[in-house]
mmCIF file of C-alpha atoms and ligand atoms in Angstrom:
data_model
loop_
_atom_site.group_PDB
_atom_site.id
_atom_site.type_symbol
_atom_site.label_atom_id
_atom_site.label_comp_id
_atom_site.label_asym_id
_atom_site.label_seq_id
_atom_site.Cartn_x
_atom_site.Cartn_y
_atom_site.Cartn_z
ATOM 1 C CA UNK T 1 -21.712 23.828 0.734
ATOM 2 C CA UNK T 2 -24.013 22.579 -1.446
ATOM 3 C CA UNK T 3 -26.165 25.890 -1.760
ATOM 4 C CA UNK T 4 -22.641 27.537 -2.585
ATOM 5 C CA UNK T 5 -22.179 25.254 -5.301
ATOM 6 C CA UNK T 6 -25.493 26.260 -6.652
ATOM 7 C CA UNK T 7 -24.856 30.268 -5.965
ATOM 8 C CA UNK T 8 -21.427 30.039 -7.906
ATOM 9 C CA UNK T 9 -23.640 27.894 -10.529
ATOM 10 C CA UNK T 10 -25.514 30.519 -10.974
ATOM 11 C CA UNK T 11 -23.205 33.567 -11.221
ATOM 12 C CA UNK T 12 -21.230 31.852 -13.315
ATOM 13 C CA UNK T 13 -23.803 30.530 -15.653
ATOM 14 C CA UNK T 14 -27.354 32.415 -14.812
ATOM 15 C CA UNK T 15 -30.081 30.542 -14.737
ATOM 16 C CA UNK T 16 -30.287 27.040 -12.648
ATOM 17 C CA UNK T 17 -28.372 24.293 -11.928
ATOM 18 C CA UNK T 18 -30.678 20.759 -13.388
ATOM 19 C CA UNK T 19 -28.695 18.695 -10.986
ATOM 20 C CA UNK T 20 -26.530 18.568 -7.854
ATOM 21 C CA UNK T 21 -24.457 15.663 -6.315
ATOM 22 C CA UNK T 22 -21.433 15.691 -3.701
ATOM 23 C CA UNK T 23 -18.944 12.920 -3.267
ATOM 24 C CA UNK T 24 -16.321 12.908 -0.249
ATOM 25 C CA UNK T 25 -13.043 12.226 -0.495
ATOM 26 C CA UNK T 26 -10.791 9.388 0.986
ATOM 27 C CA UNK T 27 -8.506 8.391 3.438
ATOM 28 C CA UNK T 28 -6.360 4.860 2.955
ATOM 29 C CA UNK T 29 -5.966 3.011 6.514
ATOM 30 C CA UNK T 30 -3.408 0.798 5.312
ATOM 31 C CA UNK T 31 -2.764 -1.364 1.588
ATOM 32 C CA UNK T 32 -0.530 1.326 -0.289
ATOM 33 C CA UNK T 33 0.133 0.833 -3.684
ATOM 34 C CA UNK T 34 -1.567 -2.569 -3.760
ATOM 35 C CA UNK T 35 -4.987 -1.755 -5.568
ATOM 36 C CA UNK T 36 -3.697 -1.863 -9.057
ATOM 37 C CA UNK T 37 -2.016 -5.397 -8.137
ATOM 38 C CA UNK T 38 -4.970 -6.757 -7.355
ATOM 39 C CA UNK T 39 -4.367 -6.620 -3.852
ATOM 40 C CA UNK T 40 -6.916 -5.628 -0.262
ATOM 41 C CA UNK T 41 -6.770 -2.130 0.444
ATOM 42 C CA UNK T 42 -9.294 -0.521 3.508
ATOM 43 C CA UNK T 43 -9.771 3.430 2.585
ATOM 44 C CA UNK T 44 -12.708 5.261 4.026
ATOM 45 C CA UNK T 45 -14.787 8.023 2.735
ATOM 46 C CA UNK T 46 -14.321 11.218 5.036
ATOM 47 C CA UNK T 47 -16.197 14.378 6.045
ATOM 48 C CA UNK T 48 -14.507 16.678 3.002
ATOM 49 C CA UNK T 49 -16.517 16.566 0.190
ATOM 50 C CA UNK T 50 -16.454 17.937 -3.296
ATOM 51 C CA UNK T 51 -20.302 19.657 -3.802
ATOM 52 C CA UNK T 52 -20.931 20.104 -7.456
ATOM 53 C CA UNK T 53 -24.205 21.701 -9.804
ATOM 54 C CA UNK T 54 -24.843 21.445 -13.132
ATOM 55 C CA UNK T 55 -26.608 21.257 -15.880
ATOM 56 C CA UNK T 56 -26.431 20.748 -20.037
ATOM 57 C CA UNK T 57 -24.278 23.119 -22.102
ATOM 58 C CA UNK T 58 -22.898 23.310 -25.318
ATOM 59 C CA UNK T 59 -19.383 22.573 -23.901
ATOM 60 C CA UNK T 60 -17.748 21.038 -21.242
ATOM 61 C CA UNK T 61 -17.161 23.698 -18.338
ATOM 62 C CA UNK T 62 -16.305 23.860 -14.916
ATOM 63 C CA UNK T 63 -16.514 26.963 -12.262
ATOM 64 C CA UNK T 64 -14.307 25.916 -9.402
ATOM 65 C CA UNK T 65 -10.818 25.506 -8.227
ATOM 66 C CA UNK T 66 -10.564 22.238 -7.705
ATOM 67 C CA UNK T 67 -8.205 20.216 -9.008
ATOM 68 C CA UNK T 68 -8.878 18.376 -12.225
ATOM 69 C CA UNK T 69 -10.463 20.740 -14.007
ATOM 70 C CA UNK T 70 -13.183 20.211 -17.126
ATOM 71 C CA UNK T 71 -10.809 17.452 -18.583
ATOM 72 C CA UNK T 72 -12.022 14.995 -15.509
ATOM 73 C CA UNK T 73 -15.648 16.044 -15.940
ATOM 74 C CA UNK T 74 -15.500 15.312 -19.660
ATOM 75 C CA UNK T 75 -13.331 12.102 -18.963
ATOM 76 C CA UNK T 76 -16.332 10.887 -16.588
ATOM 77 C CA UNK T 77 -19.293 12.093 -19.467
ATOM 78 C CA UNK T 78 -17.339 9.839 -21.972
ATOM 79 C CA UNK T 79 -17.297 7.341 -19.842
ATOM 80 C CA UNK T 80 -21.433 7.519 -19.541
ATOM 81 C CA UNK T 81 -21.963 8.854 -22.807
ATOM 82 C CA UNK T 82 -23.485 11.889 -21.430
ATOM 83 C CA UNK T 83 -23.387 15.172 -23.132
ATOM 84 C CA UNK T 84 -21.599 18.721 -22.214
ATOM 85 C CA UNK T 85 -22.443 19.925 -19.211
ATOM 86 C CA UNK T 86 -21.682 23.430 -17.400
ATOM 87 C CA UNK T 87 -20.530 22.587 -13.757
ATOM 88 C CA UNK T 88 -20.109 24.833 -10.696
ATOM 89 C CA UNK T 89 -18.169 23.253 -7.481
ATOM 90 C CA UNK T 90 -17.091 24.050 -3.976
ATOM 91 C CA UNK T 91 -15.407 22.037 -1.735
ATOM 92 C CA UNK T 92 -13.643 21.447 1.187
ATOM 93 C CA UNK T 93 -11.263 19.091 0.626
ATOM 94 C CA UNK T 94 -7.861 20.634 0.941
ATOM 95 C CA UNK T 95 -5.894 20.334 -2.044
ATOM 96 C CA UNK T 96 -2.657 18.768 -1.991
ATOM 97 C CA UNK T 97 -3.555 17.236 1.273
ATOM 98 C CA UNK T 98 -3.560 13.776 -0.742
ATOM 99 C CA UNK T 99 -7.103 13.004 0.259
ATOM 100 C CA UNK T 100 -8.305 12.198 -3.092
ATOM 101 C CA UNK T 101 -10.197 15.549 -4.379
ATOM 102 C CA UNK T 102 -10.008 14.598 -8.041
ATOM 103 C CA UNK T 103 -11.658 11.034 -7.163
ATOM 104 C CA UNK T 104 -14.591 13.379 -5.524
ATOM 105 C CA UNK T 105 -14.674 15.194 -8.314
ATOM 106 C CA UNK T 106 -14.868 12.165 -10.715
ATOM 107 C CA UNK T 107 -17.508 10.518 -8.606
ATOM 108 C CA UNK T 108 -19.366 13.679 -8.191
ATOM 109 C CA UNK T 109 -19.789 14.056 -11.472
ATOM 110 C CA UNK T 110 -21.058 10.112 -12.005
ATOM 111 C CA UNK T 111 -23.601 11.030 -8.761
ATOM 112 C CA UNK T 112 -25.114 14.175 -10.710
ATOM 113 C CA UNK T 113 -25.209 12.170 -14.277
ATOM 114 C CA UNK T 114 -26.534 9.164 -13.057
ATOM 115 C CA UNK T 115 -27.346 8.891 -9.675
ATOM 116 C CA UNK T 116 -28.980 5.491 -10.425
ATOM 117 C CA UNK T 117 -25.654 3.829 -11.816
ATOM 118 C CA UNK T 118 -24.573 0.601 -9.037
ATOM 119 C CA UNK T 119 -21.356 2.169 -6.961
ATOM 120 C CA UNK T 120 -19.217 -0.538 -8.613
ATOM 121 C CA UNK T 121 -20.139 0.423 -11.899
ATOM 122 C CA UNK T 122 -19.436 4.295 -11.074
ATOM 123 C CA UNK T 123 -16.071 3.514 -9.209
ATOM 124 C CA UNK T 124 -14.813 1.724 -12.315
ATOM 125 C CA UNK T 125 -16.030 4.365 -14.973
ATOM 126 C CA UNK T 126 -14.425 7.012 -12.790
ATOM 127 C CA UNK T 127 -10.778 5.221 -12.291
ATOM 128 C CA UNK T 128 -10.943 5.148 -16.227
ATOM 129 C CA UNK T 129 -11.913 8.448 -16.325
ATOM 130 C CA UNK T 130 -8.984 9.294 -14.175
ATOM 131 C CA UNK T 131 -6.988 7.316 -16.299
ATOM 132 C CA UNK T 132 -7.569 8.624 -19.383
ATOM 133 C CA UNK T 133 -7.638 12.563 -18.126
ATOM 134 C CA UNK T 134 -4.273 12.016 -16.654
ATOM 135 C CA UNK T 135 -2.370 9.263 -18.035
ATOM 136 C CA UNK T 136 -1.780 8.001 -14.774
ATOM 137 C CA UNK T 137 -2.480 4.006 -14.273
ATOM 138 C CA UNK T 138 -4.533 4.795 -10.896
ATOM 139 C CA UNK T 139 -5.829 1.480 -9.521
ATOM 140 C CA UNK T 140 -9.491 1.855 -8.402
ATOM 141 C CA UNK T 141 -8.641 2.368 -4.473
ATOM 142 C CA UNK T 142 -9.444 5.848 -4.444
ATOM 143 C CA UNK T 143 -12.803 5.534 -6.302
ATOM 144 C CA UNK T 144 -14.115 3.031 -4.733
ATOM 145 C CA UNK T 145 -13.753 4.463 -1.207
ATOM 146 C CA UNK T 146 -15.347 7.890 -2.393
ATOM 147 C CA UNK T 147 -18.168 6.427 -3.971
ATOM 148 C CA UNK T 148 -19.307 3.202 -1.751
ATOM 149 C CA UNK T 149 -17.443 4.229 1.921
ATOM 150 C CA UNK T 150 -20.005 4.328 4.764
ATOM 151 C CA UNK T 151 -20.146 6.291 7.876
ATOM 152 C CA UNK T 152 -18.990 4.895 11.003
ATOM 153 C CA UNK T 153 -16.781 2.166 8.638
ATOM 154 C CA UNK T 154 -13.956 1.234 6.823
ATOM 155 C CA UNK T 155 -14.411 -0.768 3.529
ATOM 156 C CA UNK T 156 -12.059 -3.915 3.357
ATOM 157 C CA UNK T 157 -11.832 -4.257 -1.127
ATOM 158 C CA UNK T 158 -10.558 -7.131 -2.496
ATOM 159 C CA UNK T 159 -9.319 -5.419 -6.478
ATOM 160 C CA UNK T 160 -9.362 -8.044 -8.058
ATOM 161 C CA UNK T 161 -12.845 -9.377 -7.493
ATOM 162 C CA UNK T 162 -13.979 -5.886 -6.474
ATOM 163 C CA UNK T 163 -16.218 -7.747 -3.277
ATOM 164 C CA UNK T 164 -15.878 -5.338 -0.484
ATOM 165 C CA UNK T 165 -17.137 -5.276 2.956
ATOM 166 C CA UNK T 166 -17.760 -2.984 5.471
ATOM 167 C CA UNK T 167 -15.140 -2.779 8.487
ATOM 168 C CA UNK T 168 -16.200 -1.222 11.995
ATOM 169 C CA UNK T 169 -14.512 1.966 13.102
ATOM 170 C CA UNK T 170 -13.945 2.889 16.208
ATOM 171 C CA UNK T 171 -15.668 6.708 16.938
ATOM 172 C CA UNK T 172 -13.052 7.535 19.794
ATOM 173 C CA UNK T 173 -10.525 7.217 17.006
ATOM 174 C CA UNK T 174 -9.774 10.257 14.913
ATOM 175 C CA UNK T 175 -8.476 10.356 11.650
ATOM 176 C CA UNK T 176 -5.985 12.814 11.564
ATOM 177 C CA UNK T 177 -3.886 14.033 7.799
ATOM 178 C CA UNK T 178 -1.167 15.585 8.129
ATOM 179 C CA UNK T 179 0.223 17.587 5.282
ATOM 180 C CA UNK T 180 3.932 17.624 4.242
ATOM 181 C CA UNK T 181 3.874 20.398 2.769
ATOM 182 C CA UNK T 182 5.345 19.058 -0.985
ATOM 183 C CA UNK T 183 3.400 19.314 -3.736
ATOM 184 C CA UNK T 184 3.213 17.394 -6.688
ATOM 185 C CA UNK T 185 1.087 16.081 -9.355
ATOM 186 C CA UNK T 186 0.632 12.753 -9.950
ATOM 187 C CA UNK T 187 1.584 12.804 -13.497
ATOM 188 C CA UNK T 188 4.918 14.209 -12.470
ATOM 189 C CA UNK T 189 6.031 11.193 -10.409
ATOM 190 C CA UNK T 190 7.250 8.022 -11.225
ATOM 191 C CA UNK T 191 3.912 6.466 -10.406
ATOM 192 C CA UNK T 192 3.515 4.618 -13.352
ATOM 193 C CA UNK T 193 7.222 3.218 -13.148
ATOM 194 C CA UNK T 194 6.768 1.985 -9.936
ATOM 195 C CA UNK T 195 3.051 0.588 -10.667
ATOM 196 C CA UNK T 196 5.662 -1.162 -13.894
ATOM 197 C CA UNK T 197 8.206 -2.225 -11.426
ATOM 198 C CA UNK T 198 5.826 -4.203 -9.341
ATOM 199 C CA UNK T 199 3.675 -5.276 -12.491
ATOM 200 C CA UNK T 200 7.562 -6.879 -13.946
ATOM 201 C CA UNK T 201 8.010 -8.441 -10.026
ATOM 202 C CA UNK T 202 11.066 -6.249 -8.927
ATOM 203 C CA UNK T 203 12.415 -8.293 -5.643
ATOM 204 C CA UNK T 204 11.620 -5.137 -3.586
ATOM 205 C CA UNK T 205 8.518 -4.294 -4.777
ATOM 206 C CA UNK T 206 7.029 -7.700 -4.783
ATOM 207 C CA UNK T 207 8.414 -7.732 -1.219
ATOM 208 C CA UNK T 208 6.256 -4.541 -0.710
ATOM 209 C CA UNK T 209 3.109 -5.540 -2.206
ATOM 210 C CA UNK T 210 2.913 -9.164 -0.682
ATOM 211 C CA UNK T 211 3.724 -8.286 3.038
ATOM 212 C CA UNK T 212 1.481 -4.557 2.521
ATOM 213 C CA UNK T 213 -1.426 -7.293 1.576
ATOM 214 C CA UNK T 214 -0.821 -9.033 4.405
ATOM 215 C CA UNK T 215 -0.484 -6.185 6.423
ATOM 216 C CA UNK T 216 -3.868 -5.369 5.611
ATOM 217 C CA UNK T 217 -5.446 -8.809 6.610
ATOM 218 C CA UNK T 218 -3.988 -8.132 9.965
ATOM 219 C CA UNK T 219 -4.748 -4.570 10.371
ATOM 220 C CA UNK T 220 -8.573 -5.451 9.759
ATOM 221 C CA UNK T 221 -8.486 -8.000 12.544
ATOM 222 C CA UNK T 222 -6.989 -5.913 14.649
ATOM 223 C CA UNK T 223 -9.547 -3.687 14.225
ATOM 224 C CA UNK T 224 -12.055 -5.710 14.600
ATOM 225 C CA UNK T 225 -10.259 -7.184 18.438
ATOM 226 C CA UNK T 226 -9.732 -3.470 18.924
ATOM 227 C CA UNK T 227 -5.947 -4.188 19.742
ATOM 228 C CA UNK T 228 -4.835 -0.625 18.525
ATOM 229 C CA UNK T 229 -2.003 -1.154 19.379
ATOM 230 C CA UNK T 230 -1.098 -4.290 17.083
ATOM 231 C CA UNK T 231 -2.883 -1.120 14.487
ATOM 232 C CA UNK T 232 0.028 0.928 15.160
ATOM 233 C CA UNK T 233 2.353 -1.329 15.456
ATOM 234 C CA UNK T 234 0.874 -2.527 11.119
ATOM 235 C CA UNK T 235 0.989 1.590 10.324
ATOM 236 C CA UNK T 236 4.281 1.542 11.488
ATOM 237 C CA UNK T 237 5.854 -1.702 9.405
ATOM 238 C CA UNK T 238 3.788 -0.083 6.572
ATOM 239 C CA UNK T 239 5.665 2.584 6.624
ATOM 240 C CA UNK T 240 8.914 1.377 6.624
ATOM 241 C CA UNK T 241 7.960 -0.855 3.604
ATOM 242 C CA UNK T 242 6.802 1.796 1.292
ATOM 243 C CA UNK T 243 9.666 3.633 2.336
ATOM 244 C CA UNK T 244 12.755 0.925 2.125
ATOM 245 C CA UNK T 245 10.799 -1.372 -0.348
ATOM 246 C CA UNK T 246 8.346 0.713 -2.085
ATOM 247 C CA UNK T 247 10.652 3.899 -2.275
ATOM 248 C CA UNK T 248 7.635 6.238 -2.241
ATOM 249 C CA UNK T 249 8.679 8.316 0.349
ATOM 250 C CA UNK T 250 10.705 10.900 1.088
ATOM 251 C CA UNK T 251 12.961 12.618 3.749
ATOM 252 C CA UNK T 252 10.360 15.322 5.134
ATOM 253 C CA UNK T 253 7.930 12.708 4.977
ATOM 254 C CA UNK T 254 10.255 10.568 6.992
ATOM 255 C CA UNK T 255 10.484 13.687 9.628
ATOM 256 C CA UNK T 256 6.708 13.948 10.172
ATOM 257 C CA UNK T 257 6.054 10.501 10.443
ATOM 258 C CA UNK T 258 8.686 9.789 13.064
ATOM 259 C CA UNK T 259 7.598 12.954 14.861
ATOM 260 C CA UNK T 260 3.409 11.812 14.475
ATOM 261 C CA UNK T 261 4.901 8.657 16.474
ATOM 262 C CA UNK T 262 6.551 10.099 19.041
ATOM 263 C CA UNK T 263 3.337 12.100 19.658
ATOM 264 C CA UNK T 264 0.941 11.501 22.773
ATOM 265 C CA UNK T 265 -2.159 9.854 21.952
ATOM 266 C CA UNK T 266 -0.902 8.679 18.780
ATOM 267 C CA UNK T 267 -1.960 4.907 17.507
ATOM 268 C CA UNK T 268 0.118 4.584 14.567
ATOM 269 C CA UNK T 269 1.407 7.046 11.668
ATOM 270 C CA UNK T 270 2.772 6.509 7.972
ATOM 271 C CA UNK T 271 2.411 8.089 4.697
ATOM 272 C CA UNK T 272 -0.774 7.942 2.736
ATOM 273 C CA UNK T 273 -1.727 7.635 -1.263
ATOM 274 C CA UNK T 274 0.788 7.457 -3.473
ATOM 275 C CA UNK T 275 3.408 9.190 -1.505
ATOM 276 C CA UNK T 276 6.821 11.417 -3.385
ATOM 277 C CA UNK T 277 5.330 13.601 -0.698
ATOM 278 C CA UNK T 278 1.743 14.594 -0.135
ATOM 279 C CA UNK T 279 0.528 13.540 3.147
ATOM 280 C CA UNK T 280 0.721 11.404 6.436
ATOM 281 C CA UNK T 281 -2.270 9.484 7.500
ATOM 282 C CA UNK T 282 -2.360 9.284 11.632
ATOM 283 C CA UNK T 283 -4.909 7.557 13.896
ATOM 284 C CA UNK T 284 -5.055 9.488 16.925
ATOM 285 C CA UNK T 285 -7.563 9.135 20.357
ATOM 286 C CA UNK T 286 -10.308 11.298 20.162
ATOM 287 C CA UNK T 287 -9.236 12.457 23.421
ATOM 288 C CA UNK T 288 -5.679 14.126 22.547
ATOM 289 C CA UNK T 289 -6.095 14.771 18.912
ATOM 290 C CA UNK T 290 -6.165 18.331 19.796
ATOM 291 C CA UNK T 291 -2.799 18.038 21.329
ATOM 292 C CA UNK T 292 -1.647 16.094 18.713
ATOM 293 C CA UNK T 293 -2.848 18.595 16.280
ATOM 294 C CA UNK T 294 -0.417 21.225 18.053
ATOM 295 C CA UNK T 295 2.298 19.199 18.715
ATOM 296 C CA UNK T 296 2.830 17.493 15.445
ATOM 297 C CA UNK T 297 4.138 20.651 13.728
ATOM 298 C CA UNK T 298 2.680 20.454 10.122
ATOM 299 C CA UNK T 299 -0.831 21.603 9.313
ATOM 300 C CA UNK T 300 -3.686 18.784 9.976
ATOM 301 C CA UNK T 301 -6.628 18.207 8.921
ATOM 302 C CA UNK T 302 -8.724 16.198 11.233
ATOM 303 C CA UNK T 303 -11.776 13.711 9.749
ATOM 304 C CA UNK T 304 -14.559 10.998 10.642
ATOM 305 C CA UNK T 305 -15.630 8.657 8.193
ATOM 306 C CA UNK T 306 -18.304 9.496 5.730
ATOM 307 C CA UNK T 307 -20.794 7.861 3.128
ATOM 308 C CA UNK T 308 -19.613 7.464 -0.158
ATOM 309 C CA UNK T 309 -21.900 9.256 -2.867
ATOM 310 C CA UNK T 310 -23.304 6.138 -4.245
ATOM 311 C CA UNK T 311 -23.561 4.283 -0.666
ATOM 312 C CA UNK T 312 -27.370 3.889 0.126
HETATM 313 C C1 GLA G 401 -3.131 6.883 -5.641
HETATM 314 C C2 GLA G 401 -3.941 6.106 -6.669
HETATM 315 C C3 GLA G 401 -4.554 4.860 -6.028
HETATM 316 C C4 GLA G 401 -3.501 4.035 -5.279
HETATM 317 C C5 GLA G 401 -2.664 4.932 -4.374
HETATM 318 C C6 GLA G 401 -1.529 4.178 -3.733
HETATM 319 O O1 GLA G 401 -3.967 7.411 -4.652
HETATM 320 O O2 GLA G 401 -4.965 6.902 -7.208
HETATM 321 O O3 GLA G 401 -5.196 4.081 -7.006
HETATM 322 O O4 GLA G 401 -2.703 3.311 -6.181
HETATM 323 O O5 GLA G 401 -2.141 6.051 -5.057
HETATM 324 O O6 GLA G 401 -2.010 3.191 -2.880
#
């Protein structure tokens, strides 16, 4: 991937790329819509990465279809004070999948500028970034995860400190996204309402956010005791919240989740990121993920954890 991104570099451009960085994108085991409260969340970094190569230009340029465009590259130079730069990427991160391509892209773009900056640092530039290129009040989950994840690991962050550490994860386990199928842009949803709802304490939405939090303080010992069930069991109530309290979810969603639990082999299932759509995170044994992949009935995509681009 990386020696495409430097072929389509240089078709696009001539000449050679001066730099070349790849950031993977993210999966979120369980604290939804909790980062920009201040809350735990515990994303990983996965095996889908964006791949990008560059170099200085005289504007701001990107050859690649992923999503974001030269408005999040910019966004992220701002953010360094680094001038125009002509980008190439490849990926293969599935858009729409809700697996956080932009935040790759954002943190790609940090890696190939300054691959010195501290991941914190990066993860923070890039959520304003994100911010400002979208207009949508992203908390810094997604960021984070993509630029200081580790391999074999999830990372339990505390937003409002930003201390992190590093959770064991199990390699039998599989972490398996499941696609709904409905597309949408974050920008178009009521994202920001809800992140206002919560923000004004809403009954519901408080109720969300303080039991998701908790949620999350269980679901990391439970990893750590290797109870998967008591996992499944937290996936499950998650679910339900961020549908009945959060009301991120949807009816299809609903559907595939239901069907994900009904699945053999399946730990524990409920939507992912910001939801109105998008995808379903489900943790699946190794063993009969490939059953699961054919029984679930919406296209999967099927990941291990990953290092995050600034992880060393
Ligand atoms: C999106 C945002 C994150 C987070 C999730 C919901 O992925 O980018 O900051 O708020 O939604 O948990």
């Amino acid at each position: 991937m990386r020696s495409e991104a430097e072929d389509r570099f240089r078709e696009a451009y001539g000449g050679d790329p001066r730099w070349r960085s790849h950031a993977p994108g993210r999966v979120n085991l369980i604290g939804e819509h909790v980062d920009y409260m201040g809350g735990l969340v515990l994303p990983a970094a996965v095996d889908r990465f964006v791949w990008l190569a560059g170099a200085p230009g005289k504007r701001w340029e990107l050859a690649s279809d992923v999503k974001g465009g030269e408005r999040y590259l910019e966004a992220v130079g701002a953010e360094l004070g680094a001038g125009p730069q002509r980008v190439a990427a490849t990926h293969d991160l599935p858009a729409g999948f809700g697996m956080s391509s932009s935040a790759a892209l954002l943190v790609a773009t940090a890696a190939g500028l300054e691959p010195e900056l501290d991941g914190r640092e990066a993860a923070l530039a890039c959520q304003r970034a994100e911010q400002n290129a979208s207009g949508v009040m992203v908390g810094v989950m997604d960021q984070f995860a993509s630029a200081l994840g580790r391999r074999g690991h999830a990372l339990l962050l505390d937003c409002s400190t930003l201390e992190y550490r590093l959770v064991p994860f199990p390699a039998d386990v599989k972490i398996v996204v499941i696609d709904s199928g409905i597309r949408r842009e974050l920008s178009e949803t009521p994202y920001n309402q809800r992140r206002q709802e919560a923000e004004a304490g809403l009954p519901k939405r408080k109720r969300h956010v303080e039991s998701e939090i908790e949620r999350v303080r269980e679901f990391t010992a439970a990893l750590e005791a290797d109870d998967r069930a008591r996992c499944g069991q937290l996936l499950k109530e998650s679910h339900a919240s961020l549908r009945d309290d959060f009301e991120v979810s949807t009816p299809e969603v609903d559907a595939i989740v239901e069907r994900a639990w009904a699945t053999p082999g399946c730990l524990g299932a409920r939507i992912m990121g910001a939801g109105f759509g998008g995808s379903i995170l489900a943790l699946v044994e190794a063993g009969s993920v490939e059953r699961f992949a054919g029984e679930v009935g919406a296209p999967t995509v099927v990941c291990s954890t990953a290092d995050g681009a600034f992880a060393t």
